[in-house]
């Protein structure tokens, strides 16, 4: 008569909690990586007695649906817009304007602003929503 065991022993590795551990490790490393910035180098910069001319400048020009023009949240009438751009970009080599135009405006309103920038050799960048 042959005697057999009723249950066989099968070795198992319980991995039920492994998912939780991996999730917490991933979360930990994501939080730590956003908090630390390894590209920062602390330097003691020399001091200058005179300031130098600025070569780059960027402003934001917004046009709302009522054709209100704003330079960095400051309202400007359209007839003074060209003179104001000249004043802001005096003695600046690289001139950049981020243009934010309401989607309900006509294309001609956008073209009018782009013409002002083309006259003064200003690079216009159009801001869009995602």
mmCIF file of N, CA and C in Angstrom:
data_model
loop_
_atom_site.group_PDB
_atom_site.id
_atom_site.type_symbol
_atom_site.label_atom_id
_atom_site.label_comp_id
_atom_site.label_asym_id
_atom_site.label_seq_id
_atom_site.Cartn_x
_atom_site.Cartn_y
_atom_site.Cartn_z
ATOM 1 N N UNK A 1 0.815 -1.158 0.000
ATOM 2 C CA UNK A 1 0.000 0.000 0.000
ATOM 3 C C UNK A 1 0.881 1.252 0.000
ATOM 4 N N UNK A 2 0.535 2.147 -0.883
ATOM 5 C CA UNK A 2 1.317 3.357 -1.042
ATOM 6 C C UNK A 2 0.683 4.484 -0.228
ATOM 7 N N UNK A 3 1.476 5.136 0.601
ATOM 8 C CA UNK A 3 0.952 6.237 1.426
ATOM 9 C C UNK A 3 1.356 7.557 0.778
ATOM 10 N N UNK A 4 0.375 8.326 0.514
ATOM 11 C CA UNK A 4 0.617 9.646 -0.074
ATOM 12 C C UNK A 4 0.202 10.724 0.906
ATOM 13 N N UNK A 5 0.878 11.821 0.796
ATOM 14 C CA UNK A 5 0.478 12.964 1.605
ATOM 15 C C UNK A 5 -0.734 13.624 0.968
ATOM 16 N N UNK A 6 -1.591 14.104 1.812
ATOM 17 C CA UNK A 6 -2.796 14.735 1.291
ATOM 18 C C UNK A 6 -2.516 16.129 0.712
ATOM 19 N N UNK A 7 -1.605 16.851 1.283
ATOM 20 C CA UNK A 7 -1.296 18.178 0.739
ATOM 21 C C UNK A 7 0.197 18.276 0.478
ATOM 22 N N UNK A 8 0.492 18.816 -0.621
ATOM 23 C CA UNK A 8 1.892 19.006 -0.972
ATOM 24 C C UNK A 8 2.313 20.413 -0.585
ATOM 25 N N UNK A 9 3.515 20.549 -0.159
ATOM 26 C CA UNK A 9 4.037 21.849 0.218
ATOM 27 C C UNK A 9 4.580 22.532 -1.034
ATOM 28 N N UNK A 10 4.054 23.710 -1.327
ATOM 29 C CA UNK A 10 4.531 24.501 -2.465
ATOM 30 C C UNK A 10 5.091 25.813 -1.931
ATOM 31 N N UNK A 11 6.374 26.070 -2.152
ATOM 32 C CA UNK A 11 6.956 27.315 -1.638
ATOM 33 C C UNK A 11 6.340 28.528 -2.356
ATOM 34 N N UNK A 12 5.998 29.556 -1.603
ATOM 35 C CA UNK A 12 5.394 30.762 -2.153
ATOM 36 C C UNK A 12 6.112 31.989 -1.618
ATOM 37 N N UNK A 13 6.126 33.007 -2.445
ATOM 38 C CA UNK A 13 6.631 34.313 -2.021
ATOM 39 C C UNK A 13 5.440 35.255 -2.049
ATOM 40 N N UNK A 14 5.132 35.813 -0.901
ATOM 41 C CA UNK A 14 3.980 36.701 -0.821
ATOM 42 C C UNK A 14 4.375 38.094 -1.311
ATOM 43 N N UNK A 15 3.785 38.492 -2.408
ATOM 44 C CA UNK A 15 4.111 39.799 -3.001
ATOM 45 C C UNK A 15 2.937 40.770 -2.929
ATOM 46 N N UNK A 16 2.016 40.515 -2.068
ATOM 47 C CA UNK A 16 0.849 41.386 -1.976
ATOM 48 C C UNK A 16 1.227 42.794 -1.530
ATOM 49 N N UNK A 17 2.155 42.908 -0.629
ATOM 50 C CA UNK A 17 2.531 44.229 -0.135
ATOM 51 C C UNK A 17 3.608 44.886 -0.994
ATOM 52 N N UNK A 18 4.140 44.176 -1.979
ATOM 53 C CA UNK A 18 5.183 44.734 -2.828
ATOM 54 C C UNK A 18 4.664 45.920 -3.641
ATOM 55 N N UNK A 19 3.431 45.872 -4.072
ATOM 56 C CA UNK A 19 2.851 46.994 -4.821
ATOM 57 C C UNK A 19 2.823 48.256 -3.974
ATOM 58 N N UNK A 20 2.434 48.137 -2.724
ATOM 59 C CA UNK A 20 2.389 49.294 -1.839
ATOM 60 C C UNK A 20 3.785 49.863 -1.606
ATOM 61 N N UNK A 21 4.737 49.002 -1.408
ATOM 62 C CA UNK A 21 6.105 49.454 -1.167
ATOM 63 C C UNK A 21 6.647 50.181 -2.393
ATOM 64 N N UNK A 22 6.433 49.637 -3.565
ATOM 65 C CA UNK A 22 6.919 50.272 -4.795
ATOM 66 C C UNK A 22 6.234 51.620 -5.026
ATOM 67 N N UNK A 23 4.953 51.711 -4.714
ATOM 68 C CA UNK A 23 4.242 52.976 -4.856
ATOM 69 C C UNK A 23 4.825 54.037 -3.931
ATOM 70 N N UNK A 24 5.085 53.694 -2.681
ATOM 71 C CA UNK A 24 5.647 54.664 -1.741
ATOM 72 C C UNK A 24 7.075 55.061 -2.125
ATOM 73 N N UNK A 25 7.852 54.139 -2.629
ATOM 74 C CA UNK A 25 9.193 54.486 -3.084
ATOM 75 C C UNK A 25 9.151 55.432 -4.283
ATOM 76 N N UNK A 26 8.268 55.154 -5.227
ATOM 77 C CA UNK A 26 8.110 56.025 -6.383
ATOM 78 C C UNK A 26 7.673 57.421 -5.959
ATOM 79 N N UNK A 27 6.711 57.493 -5.075
ATOM 80 C CA UNK A 27 6.233 58.775 -4.573
ATOM 81 C C UNK A 27 7.340 59.526 -3.847
ATOM 82 N N UNK A 28 8.101 58.830 -3.042
ATOM 83 C CA UNK A 28 9.213 59.443 -2.305
ATOM 84 C C UNK A 28 10.242 60.036 -3.260
ATOM 85 N N UNK A 29 10.645 59.277 -4.275
ATOM 86 C CA UNK A 29 11.666 59.772 -5.193
ATOM 87 C C UNK A 29 11.143 60.912 -6.068
ATOM 88 N N UNK A 30 9.865 60.899 -6.420
ATOM 89 C CA UNK A 30 9.309 62.016 -7.180
ATOM 90 C C UNK A 30 9.311 63.299 -6.363
ATOM 91 N N UNK A 31 8.940 63.207 -5.118
ATOM 92 C CA UNK A 31 8.912 64.397 -4.260
ATOM 93 C C UNK A 31 10.325 64.913 -4.023
ATOM 94 N N UNK A 32 11.251 64.034 -3.744
ATOM 95 C CA UNK A 32 12.630 64.450 -3.482
ATOM 96 C C UNK A 32 13.271 65.049 -4.736
ATOM 97 N N UNK A 33 12.982 64.488 -5.904
ATOM 98 C CA UNK A 33 13.603 65.003 -7.124
ATOM 99 C C UNK A 33 13.089 66.384 -7.494
ATOM 100 N N UNK A 34 11.861 66.717 -7.133
ATOM 101 C CA UNK A 34 11.365 68.064 -7.416
ATOM 102 C C UNK A 34 11.878 69.077 -6.410
ATOM 103 N N UNK A 35 12.229 68.625 -5.223
ATOM 104 C CA UNK A 35 12.713 69.548 -4.195
ATOM 105 C C UNK A 35 14.188 69.878 -4.370
ATOM 106 N N UNK A 36 14.967 68.953 -4.858
ATOM 107 C CA UNK A 36 16.402 69.202 -4.994
ATOM 108 C C UNK A 36 16.709 69.631 -6.423
ATOM 109 N N UNK A 37 17.616 70.585 -6.551
ATOM 110 C CA UNK A 37 18.041 71.060 -7.856
ATOM 111 C C UNK A 37 19.552 70.885 -7.946
ATOM 112 N N UNK A 38 20.030 69.826 -8.600
ATOM 113 C CA UNK A 38 21.473 69.563 -8.606
ATOM 114 C C UNK A 38 22.262 70.517 -9.495
ATOM 115 N N UNK A 39 21.599 71.314 -10.345
ATOM 116 C CA UNK A 39 22.297 72.197 -11.262
ATOM 117 C C UNK A 39 22.645 73.542 -10.643
ATOM 118 N N UNK A 40 22.342 73.733 -9.394
ATOM 119 C CA UNK A 40 22.623 74.997 -8.736
ATOM 120 C C UNK A 40 24.049 74.977 -8.203
ATOM 121 N N UNK A 41 24.797 75.985 -8.596
ATOM 122 C CA UNK A 41 26.166 76.136 -8.114
ATOM 123 C C UNK A 41 26.223 77.446 -7.355
ATOM 124 N N UNK A 42 26.635 77.385 -6.118
ATOM 125 C CA UNK A 42 26.721 78.592 -5.307
ATOM 126 C C UNK A 42 28.010 79.313 -5.629
ATOM 127 N N UNK A 43 27.884 80.559 -6.052
ATOM 128 C CA UNK A 43 29.032 81.366 -6.414
ATOM 129 C C UNK A 43 28.978 82.698 -5.696
ATOM 130 N N UNK A 44 30.127 83.236 -5.413
ATOM 131 C CA UNK A 44 30.228 84.598 -4.908
ATOM 132 C C UNK A 44 30.579 85.463 -6.106
ATOM 133 N N UNK A 45 29.597 86.207 -6.612
ATOM 134 C CA UNK A 45 29.798 87.001 -7.815
ATOM 135 C C UNK A 45 30.468 88.322 -7.489
ATOM 136 N N UNK A 46 31.309 88.818 -8.388
ATOM 137 C CA UNK A 46 31.948 90.111 -8.146
ATOM 138 C C UNK A 46 30.943 91.249 -8.275
ATOM 139 N N UNK A 47 31.232 92.353 -7.615
ATOM 140 C CA UNK A 47 30.351 93.515 -7.657
ATOM 141 C C UNK A 47 30.879 94.513 -8.663
ATOM 142 N N UNK A 48 29.967 95.184 -9.351
ATOM 143 C CA UNK A 48 30.330 96.210 -10.329
ATOM 144 C C UNK A 48 29.825 97.560 -9.831
ATOM 145 N N UNK A 49 30.590 98.590 -10.147
ATOM 146 C CA UNK A 49 30.182 99.918 -9.699
ATOM 147 C C UNK A 49 29.168 100.538 -10.654
ATOM 148 N N UNK A 50 29.201 100.178 -11.919
ATOM 149 C CA UNK A 50 28.268 100.734 -12.900
ATOM 150 C C UNK A 50 27.421 99.621 -13.482
ATOM 151 N N UNK A 51 26.181 99.954 -13.791
ATOM 152 C CA UNK A 51 25.314 98.956 -14.409
ATOM 153 C C UNK A 51 25.520 98.971 -15.911
ATOM 154 N N UNK A 52 25.310 97.816 -16.524
ATOM 155 C CA UNK A 52 25.489 97.717 -17.959
ATOM 156 C C UNK A 52 24.153 97.765 -18.667
ATOM 157 N N UNK A 53 24.225 98.025 -19.956
ATOM 158 C CA UNK A 53 23.040 98.120 -20.789
ATOM 159 C C UNK A 53 22.392 96.745 -20.932
ATOM 160 N N UNK A 54 21.061 96.714 -20.921
ATOM 161 C CA UNK A 54 20.348 95.446 -21.054
ATOM 162 C C UNK A 54 20.182 95.118 -22.538
ATOM 163 N N UNK A 55 20.536 93.888 -22.910
ATOM 164 C CA UNK A 55 20.474 93.482 -24.302
ATOM 165 C C UNK A 55 19.201 92.729 -24.645
ATOM 166 N N UNK A 56 18.549 92.140 -23.644
ATOM 167 C CA UNK A 56 17.325 91.386 -23.885
ATOM 168 C C UNK A 56 16.212 91.949 -23.014
ATOM 169 N N UNK A 57 15.003 91.991 -23.566
ATOM 170 C CA UNK A 57 13.854 92.400 -22.783
ATOM 171 C C UNK A 57 12.623 91.728 -23.369
ATOM 172 N N UNK A 58 11.745 91.274 -22.479
ATOM 173 C CA UNK A 58 10.517 90.615 -22.897
ATOM 174 C C UNK A 58 9.364 91.218 -22.121
ATOM 175 N N UNK A 59 8.312 91.590 -22.854
ATOM 176 C CA UNK A 59 7.103 92.115 -22.218
ATOM 177 C C UNK A 59 5.907 91.315 -22.714
ATOM 178 N N UNK A 60 4.777 91.503 -22.046
ATOM 179 C CA UNK A 60 3.541 90.839 -22.443
ATOM 180 C C UNK A 60 2.551 91.894 -22.908
ATOM 181 N N UNK A 61 2.017 91.707 -24.100
ATOM 182 C CA UNK A 61 1.005 92.598 -24.656
ATOM 183 C C UNK A 61 -0.289 91.806 -24.764
ATOM 184 N N UNK A 62 -1.295 92.222 -24.008
ATOM 185 C CA UNK A 62 -2.581 91.515 -23.997
ATOM 186 C C UNK A 62 -3.644 92.380 -24.649
ATOM 187 N N UNK A 63 -4.526 91.735 -25.413
ATOM 188 C CA UNK A 63 -5.649 92.415 -26.046
ATOM 189 C C UNK A 63 -6.903 91.654 -25.638
ATOM 190 N N UNK A 64 -7.825 92.338 -24.930
ATOM 191 C CA UNK A 64 -9.035 91.655 -24.486
ATOM 192 C C UNK A 64 -10.121 91.748 -25.554
ATOM 193 N N UNK A 65 -11.268 91.168 -25.274
ATOM 194 C CA UNK A 65 -12.339 91.089 -26.279
ATOM 195 C C UNK A 65 -12.958 92.449 -26.597
ATOM 196 N N UNK A 66 -12.743 93.459 -25.749
ATOM 197 C CA UNK A 66 -13.255 94.817 -25.995
ATOM 198 C C UNK A 66 -12.201 95.709 -26.633
ATOM 199 N N UNK A 67 -11.156 95.123 -27.197
ATOM 200 C CA UNK A 67 -10.032 95.812 -27.826
ATOM 201 C C UNK A 67 -9.309 96.718 -26.838
ATOM 202 N N UNK A 68 -9.192 96.252 -25.621
ATOM 203 C CA UNK A 68 -8.386 96.948 -24.624
ATOM 204 C C UNK A 68 -6.969 96.401 -24.671
ATOM 205 N N UNK A 69 -5.996 97.286 -24.767
ATOM 206 C CA UNK A 69 -4.591 96.896 -24.900
ATOM 207 C C UNK A 69 -3.903 97.086 -23.554
ATOM 208 N N UNK A 70 -3.125 96.065 -23.151
ATOM 209 C CA UNK A 70 -2.445 96.080 -21.858
ATOM 210 C C UNK A 70 -0.998 95.653 -22.059
ATOM 211 N N UNK A 71 -0.074 96.470 -21.572
ATOM 212 C CA UNK A 71 1.335 96.102 -21.564
ATOM 213 C C UNK A 71 1.682 95.755 -20.133
ATOM 214 N N UNK A 72 1.929 94.492 -19.884
ATOM 215 C CA UNK A 72 2.217 93.990 -18.534
ATOM 216 C C UNK A 72 1.175 94.490 -17.532
ATOM 217 N N UNK A 73 -0.095 94.265 -17.811
ATOM 218 C CA UNK A 73 -1.248 94.595 -16.957
ATOM 219 C C UNK A 73 -1.498 96.095 -16.822
ATOM 220 N N UNK A 74 -0.857 96.904 -17.644
ATOM 221 C CA UNK A 74 -1.056 98.352 -17.615
ATOM 222 C C UNK A 74 -1.832 98.755 -18.868
ATOM 223 N N UNK A 75 -3.032 99.347 -18.722
ATOM 224 C CA UNK A 75 -3.828 99.689 -19.909
ATOM 225 C C UNK A 75 -3.183 100.804 -20.733
ATOM 226 N N UNK A 76 -3.177 100.608 -22.055
ATOM 227 C CA UNK A 76 -2.599 101.566 -22.998
ATOM 228 C C UNK A 76 -3.584 101.718 -24.158
ATOM 229 N N UNK A 77 -3.938 102.963 -24.548
ATOM 230 C CA UNK A 77 -4.775 103.126 -25.750
ATOM 231 C C UNK A 77 -3.991 102.744 -27.006
ATOM 232 N N UNK A 78 -4.703 102.309 -28.042
ATOM 233 C CA UNK A 78 -4.042 101.808 -29.249
ATOM 234 C C UNK A 78 -3.219 102.893 -29.937
ATOM 235 N N UNK A 79 -3.680 104.140 -29.889
ATOM 236 C CA UNK A 79 -2.944 105.199 -30.575
ATOM 237 C C UNK A 79 -1.606 105.518 -29.887
ATOM 238 N N UNK A 80 -1.445 105.173 -28.624
ATOM 239 C CA UNK A 80 -0.186 105.384 -27.907
ATOM 240 C C UNK A 80 0.654 104.117 -27.818
ATOM 241 N N UNK A 81 0.168 103.032 -28.402
ATOM 242 C CA UNK A 81 0.843 101.743 -28.266
ATOM 243 C C UNK A 81 2.219 101.748 -28.936
ATOM 244 N N UNK A 82 2.320 102.303 -30.118
ATOM 245 C CA UNK A 82 3.599 102.319 -30.832
ATOM 246 C C UNK A 82 4.636 103.154 -30.088
ATOM 247 N N UNK A 83 4.241 104.306 -29.583
ATOM 248 C CA UNK A 83 5.179 105.161 -28.838
ATOM 249 C C UNK A 83 5.603 104.492 -27.532
ATOM 250 N N UNK A 84 4.683 103.798 -26.901
ATOM 251 C CA UNK A 84 5.013 103.113 -25.651
ATOM 252 C C UNK A 84 5.992 101.966 -25.887
ATOM 253 N N UNK A 85 5.817 101.235 -26.984
ATOM 254 C CA UNK A 85 6.751 100.165 -27.325
ATOM 255 C C UNK A 85 8.135 100.727 -27.620
ATOM 256 N N UNK A 86 8.195 101.874 -28.294
ATOM 257 C CA UNK A 86 9.493 102.511 -28.556
ATOM 258 C C UNK A 86 10.160 102.917 -27.252
ATOM 259 N N UNK A 87 9.379 103.455 -26.323
ATOM 260 C CA UNK A 87 9.939 103.894 -25.044
ATOM 261 C C UNK A 87 10.459 102.701 -24.237
ATOM 262 N N UNK A 88 9.696 101.612 -24.211
ATOM 263 C CA UNK A 88 10.094 100.444 -23.427
ATOM 264 C C UNK A 88 11.341 99.784 -24.007
ATOM 265 N N UNK A 89 11.400 99.706 -25.330
ATOM 266 C CA UNK A 89 12.500 98.996 -25.973
ATOM 267 C C UNK A 89 13.636 99.915 -26.411
ATOM 268 N N UNK A 90 13.738 101.107 -25.852
ATOM 269 C CA UNK A 90 14.859 101.990 -26.173
ATOM 270 C C UNK A 90 16.146 101.361 -25.650
ATOM 271 N N UNK A 91 17.181 101.328 -26.490
ATOM 272 C CA UNK A 91 18.501 100.786 -26.154
ATOM 273 C C UNK A 91 18.474 99.301 -25.803
ATOM 274 N N UNK A 92 17.563 98.550 -26.378
ATOM 275 C CA UNK A 92 17.498 97.101 -26.170
ATOM 276 C C UNK A 92 17.691 96.433 -27.524
ATOM 277 N N UNK A 93 18.612 95.475 -27.578
ATOM 278 C CA UNK A 93 18.897 94.823 -28.858
ATOM 279 C C UNK A 93 17.871 93.745 -29.206
ATOM 280 N N UNK A 94 17.654 92.806 -28.294
ATOM 281 C CA UNK A 94 16.701 91.721 -28.560
ATOM 282 C C UNK A 94 15.360 92.072 -27.933
ATOM 283 N N UNK A 95 14.422 92.418 -28.782
ATOM 284 C CA UNK A 95 13.096 92.834 -28.322
ATOM 285 C C UNK A 95 12.112 91.699 -28.565
ATOM 286 N N UNK A 96 11.420 91.297 -27.521
ATOM 287 C CA UNK A 96 10.454 90.212 -27.634
ATOM 288 C C UNK A 96 9.168 90.615 -26.936
ATOM 289 N N UNK A 97 8.041 90.382 -27.622
ATOM 290 C CA UNK A 97 6.718 90.645 -27.060
ATOM 291 C C UNK A 97 5.933 89.350 -27.095
ATOM 292 N N UNK A 98 5.431 88.934 -25.935
ATOM 293 C CA UNK A 98 4.517 87.794 -25.865
ATOM 294 C C UNK A 98 3.121 88.358 -26.076
ATOM 295 N N UNK A 99 2.496 87.966 -27.153
ATOM 296 C CA UNK A 99 1.212 88.527 -27.571
ATOM 297 C C UNK A 99 0.085 87.604 -27.131
ATOM 298 N N UNK A 100 -0.815 88.127 -26.306
ATOM 299 C CA UNK A 100 -1.964 87.358 -25.821
ATOM 300 C C UNK A 100 -3.222 88.051 -26.329
ATOM 301 N N UNK A 101 -3.875 87.449 -27.306
ATOM 302 C CA UNK A 101 -5.048 88.035 -27.957
ATOM 303 C C UNK A 101 -6.251 87.151 -27.683
ATOM 304 N N UNK A 102 -7.380 87.784 -27.349
ATOM 305 C CA UNK A 102 -8.619 87.047 -27.112
ATOM 306 C C UNK A 102 -9.058 86.342 -28.395
ATOM 307 N N UNK A 103 -9.598 85.147 -28.262
ATOM 308 C CA UNK A 103 -9.956 84.356 -29.443
ATOM 309 C C UNK A 103 -11.169 84.913 -30.181
ATOM 310 N N UNK A 104 -11.938 85.794 -29.560
ATOM 311 C CA UNK A 104 -13.131 86.334 -30.207
ATOM 312 C C UNK A 104 -12.838 87.556 -31.070
ATOM 313 N N UNK A 105 -11.619 88.054 -31.070
ATOM 314 C CA UNK A 105 -11.269 89.213 -31.885
ATOM 315 C C UNK A 105 -11.061 88.813 -33.333
ATOM 316 N N UNK A 106 -11.223 89.824 -34.212
ATOM 317 C CA UNK A 106 -11.011 89.582 -35.636
ATOM 318 C C UNK A 106 -9.514 89.457 -35.914
ATOM 319 N N UNK A 107 -9.189 88.836 -37.022
ATOM 320 C CA UNK A 107 -7.795 88.648 -37.409
ATOM 321 C C UNK A 107 -7.142 89.998 -37.703
ATOM 322 N N UNK A 108 -7.919 90.962 -38.167
ATOM 323 C CA UNK A 108 -7.376 92.283 -38.487
ATOM 324 C C UNK A 108 -6.799 92.961 -37.242
ATOM 325 N N UNK A 109 -7.414 92.741 -36.088
ATOM 326 C CA UNK A 109 -6.881 93.319 -34.853
ATOM 327 C C UNK A 109 -5.504 92.743 -34.534
ATOM 328 N N UNK A 110 -5.329 91.464 -34.771
ATOM 329 C CA UNK A 110 -4.035 90.830 -34.570
ATOM 330 C C UNK A 110 -3.014 91.367 -35.566
ATOM 331 N N UNK A 111 -3.428 91.530 -36.809
ATOM 332 C CA UNK A 111 -2.522 92.021 -37.847
ATOM 333 C C UNK A 111 -2.078 93.453 -37.537
ATOM 334 N N UNK A 112 -2.972 94.279 -37.003
ATOM 335 C CA UNK A 112 -2.609 95.652 -36.643
ATOM 336 C C UNK A 112 -1.487 95.673 -35.606
ATOM 337 N N UNK A 113 -1.576 94.812 -34.610
ATOM 338 C CA UNK A 113 -0.541 94.753 -33.580
ATOM 339 C C UNK A 113 0.753 94.194 -34.159
ATOM 340 N N UNK A 114 0.662 93.188 -35.023
ATOM 341 C CA UNK A 114 1.857 92.614 -35.637
ATOM 342 C C UNK A 114 2.568 93.630 -36.530
ATOM 343 N N UNK A 115 1.813 94.508 -37.190
ATOM 344 C CA UNK A 115 2.420 95.552 -38.017
ATOM 345 C C UNK A 115 3.212 96.540 -37.173
ATOM 346 N N UNK A 116 2.686 96.871 -35.996
ATOM 347 C CA UNK A 116 3.427 97.764 -35.103
ATOM 348 C C UNK A 116 4.762 97.142 -34.702
ATOM 349 N N UNK A 117 4.746 95.850 -34.431
ATOM 350 C CA UNK A 117 5.985 95.164 -34.073
ATOM 351 C C UNK A 117 6.948 95.053 -35.238
ATOM 352 N N UNK A 118 6.422 94.856 -36.447
ATOM 353 C CA UNK A 118 7.287 94.743 -37.626
ATOM 354 C C UNK A 118 7.965 96.075 -37.931
ATOM 355 N N UNK A 119 7.280 97.182 -37.685
ATOM 356 C CA UNK A 119 7.876 98.505 -37.923
ATOM 357 C C UNK A 119 9.085 98.739 -37.023
ATOM 358 N N UNK A 120 9.027 98.232 -35.811
ATOM 359 C CA UNK A 120 10.089 98.476 -34.836
ATOM 360 C C UNK A 120 11.044 97.305 -34.674
ATOM 361 N N UNK A 121 10.924 96.305 -35.549
ATOM 362 C CA UNK A 121 11.782 95.119 -35.521
ATOM 363 C C UNK A 121 11.692 94.402 -34.166
ATOM 364 N N UNK A 122 10.453 94.148 -33.749
ATOM 365 C CA UNK A 122 10.184 93.443 -32.497
ATOM 366 C C UNK A 122 9.721 92.032 -32.832
ATOM 367 N N UNK A 123 10.296 91.049 -32.148
ATOM 368 C CA UNK A 123 9.867 89.670 -32.350
ATOM 369 C C UNK A 123 8.578 89.452 -31.545
ATOM 370 N N UNK A 124 7.531 89.010 -32.224
ATOM 371 C CA UNK A 124 6.240 88.759 -31.584
ATOM 372 C C UNK A 124 6.046 87.252 -31.445
ATOM 373 N N UNK A 125 5.687 86.827 -30.235
ATOM 374 C CA UNK A 125 5.419 85.424 -29.945
ATOM 375 C C UNK A 125 3.976 85.334 -29.498
ATOM 376 N N UNK A 126 3.198 84.483 -30.155
ATOM 377 C CA UNK A 126 1.779 84.352 -29.855
ATOM 378 C C UNK A 126 1.576 83.327 -28.747
ATOM 379 N N UNK A 127 0.900 83.726 -27.682
ATOM 380 C CA UNK A 127 0.582 82.814 -26.586
ATOM 381 C C UNK A 127 -0.752 82.141 -26.877
ATOM 382 N N UNK A 128 -0.827 80.835 -26.641
ATOM 383 C CA UNK A 128 -2.062 80.084 -26.852
ATOM 384 C C UNK A 128 -2.379 79.256 -25.622
ATOM 385 N N UNK A 129 -3.612 78.822 -25.540
ATOM 386 C CA UNK A 129 -4.023 77.934 -24.453
ATOM 387 C C UNK A 129 -3.802 76.498 -24.898
ATOM 388 N N UNK A 130 -3.713 75.581 -23.945
ATOM 389 C CA UNK A 130 -3.509 74.172 -24.284
ATOM 390 C C UNK A 130 -4.745 73.597 -24.898
#
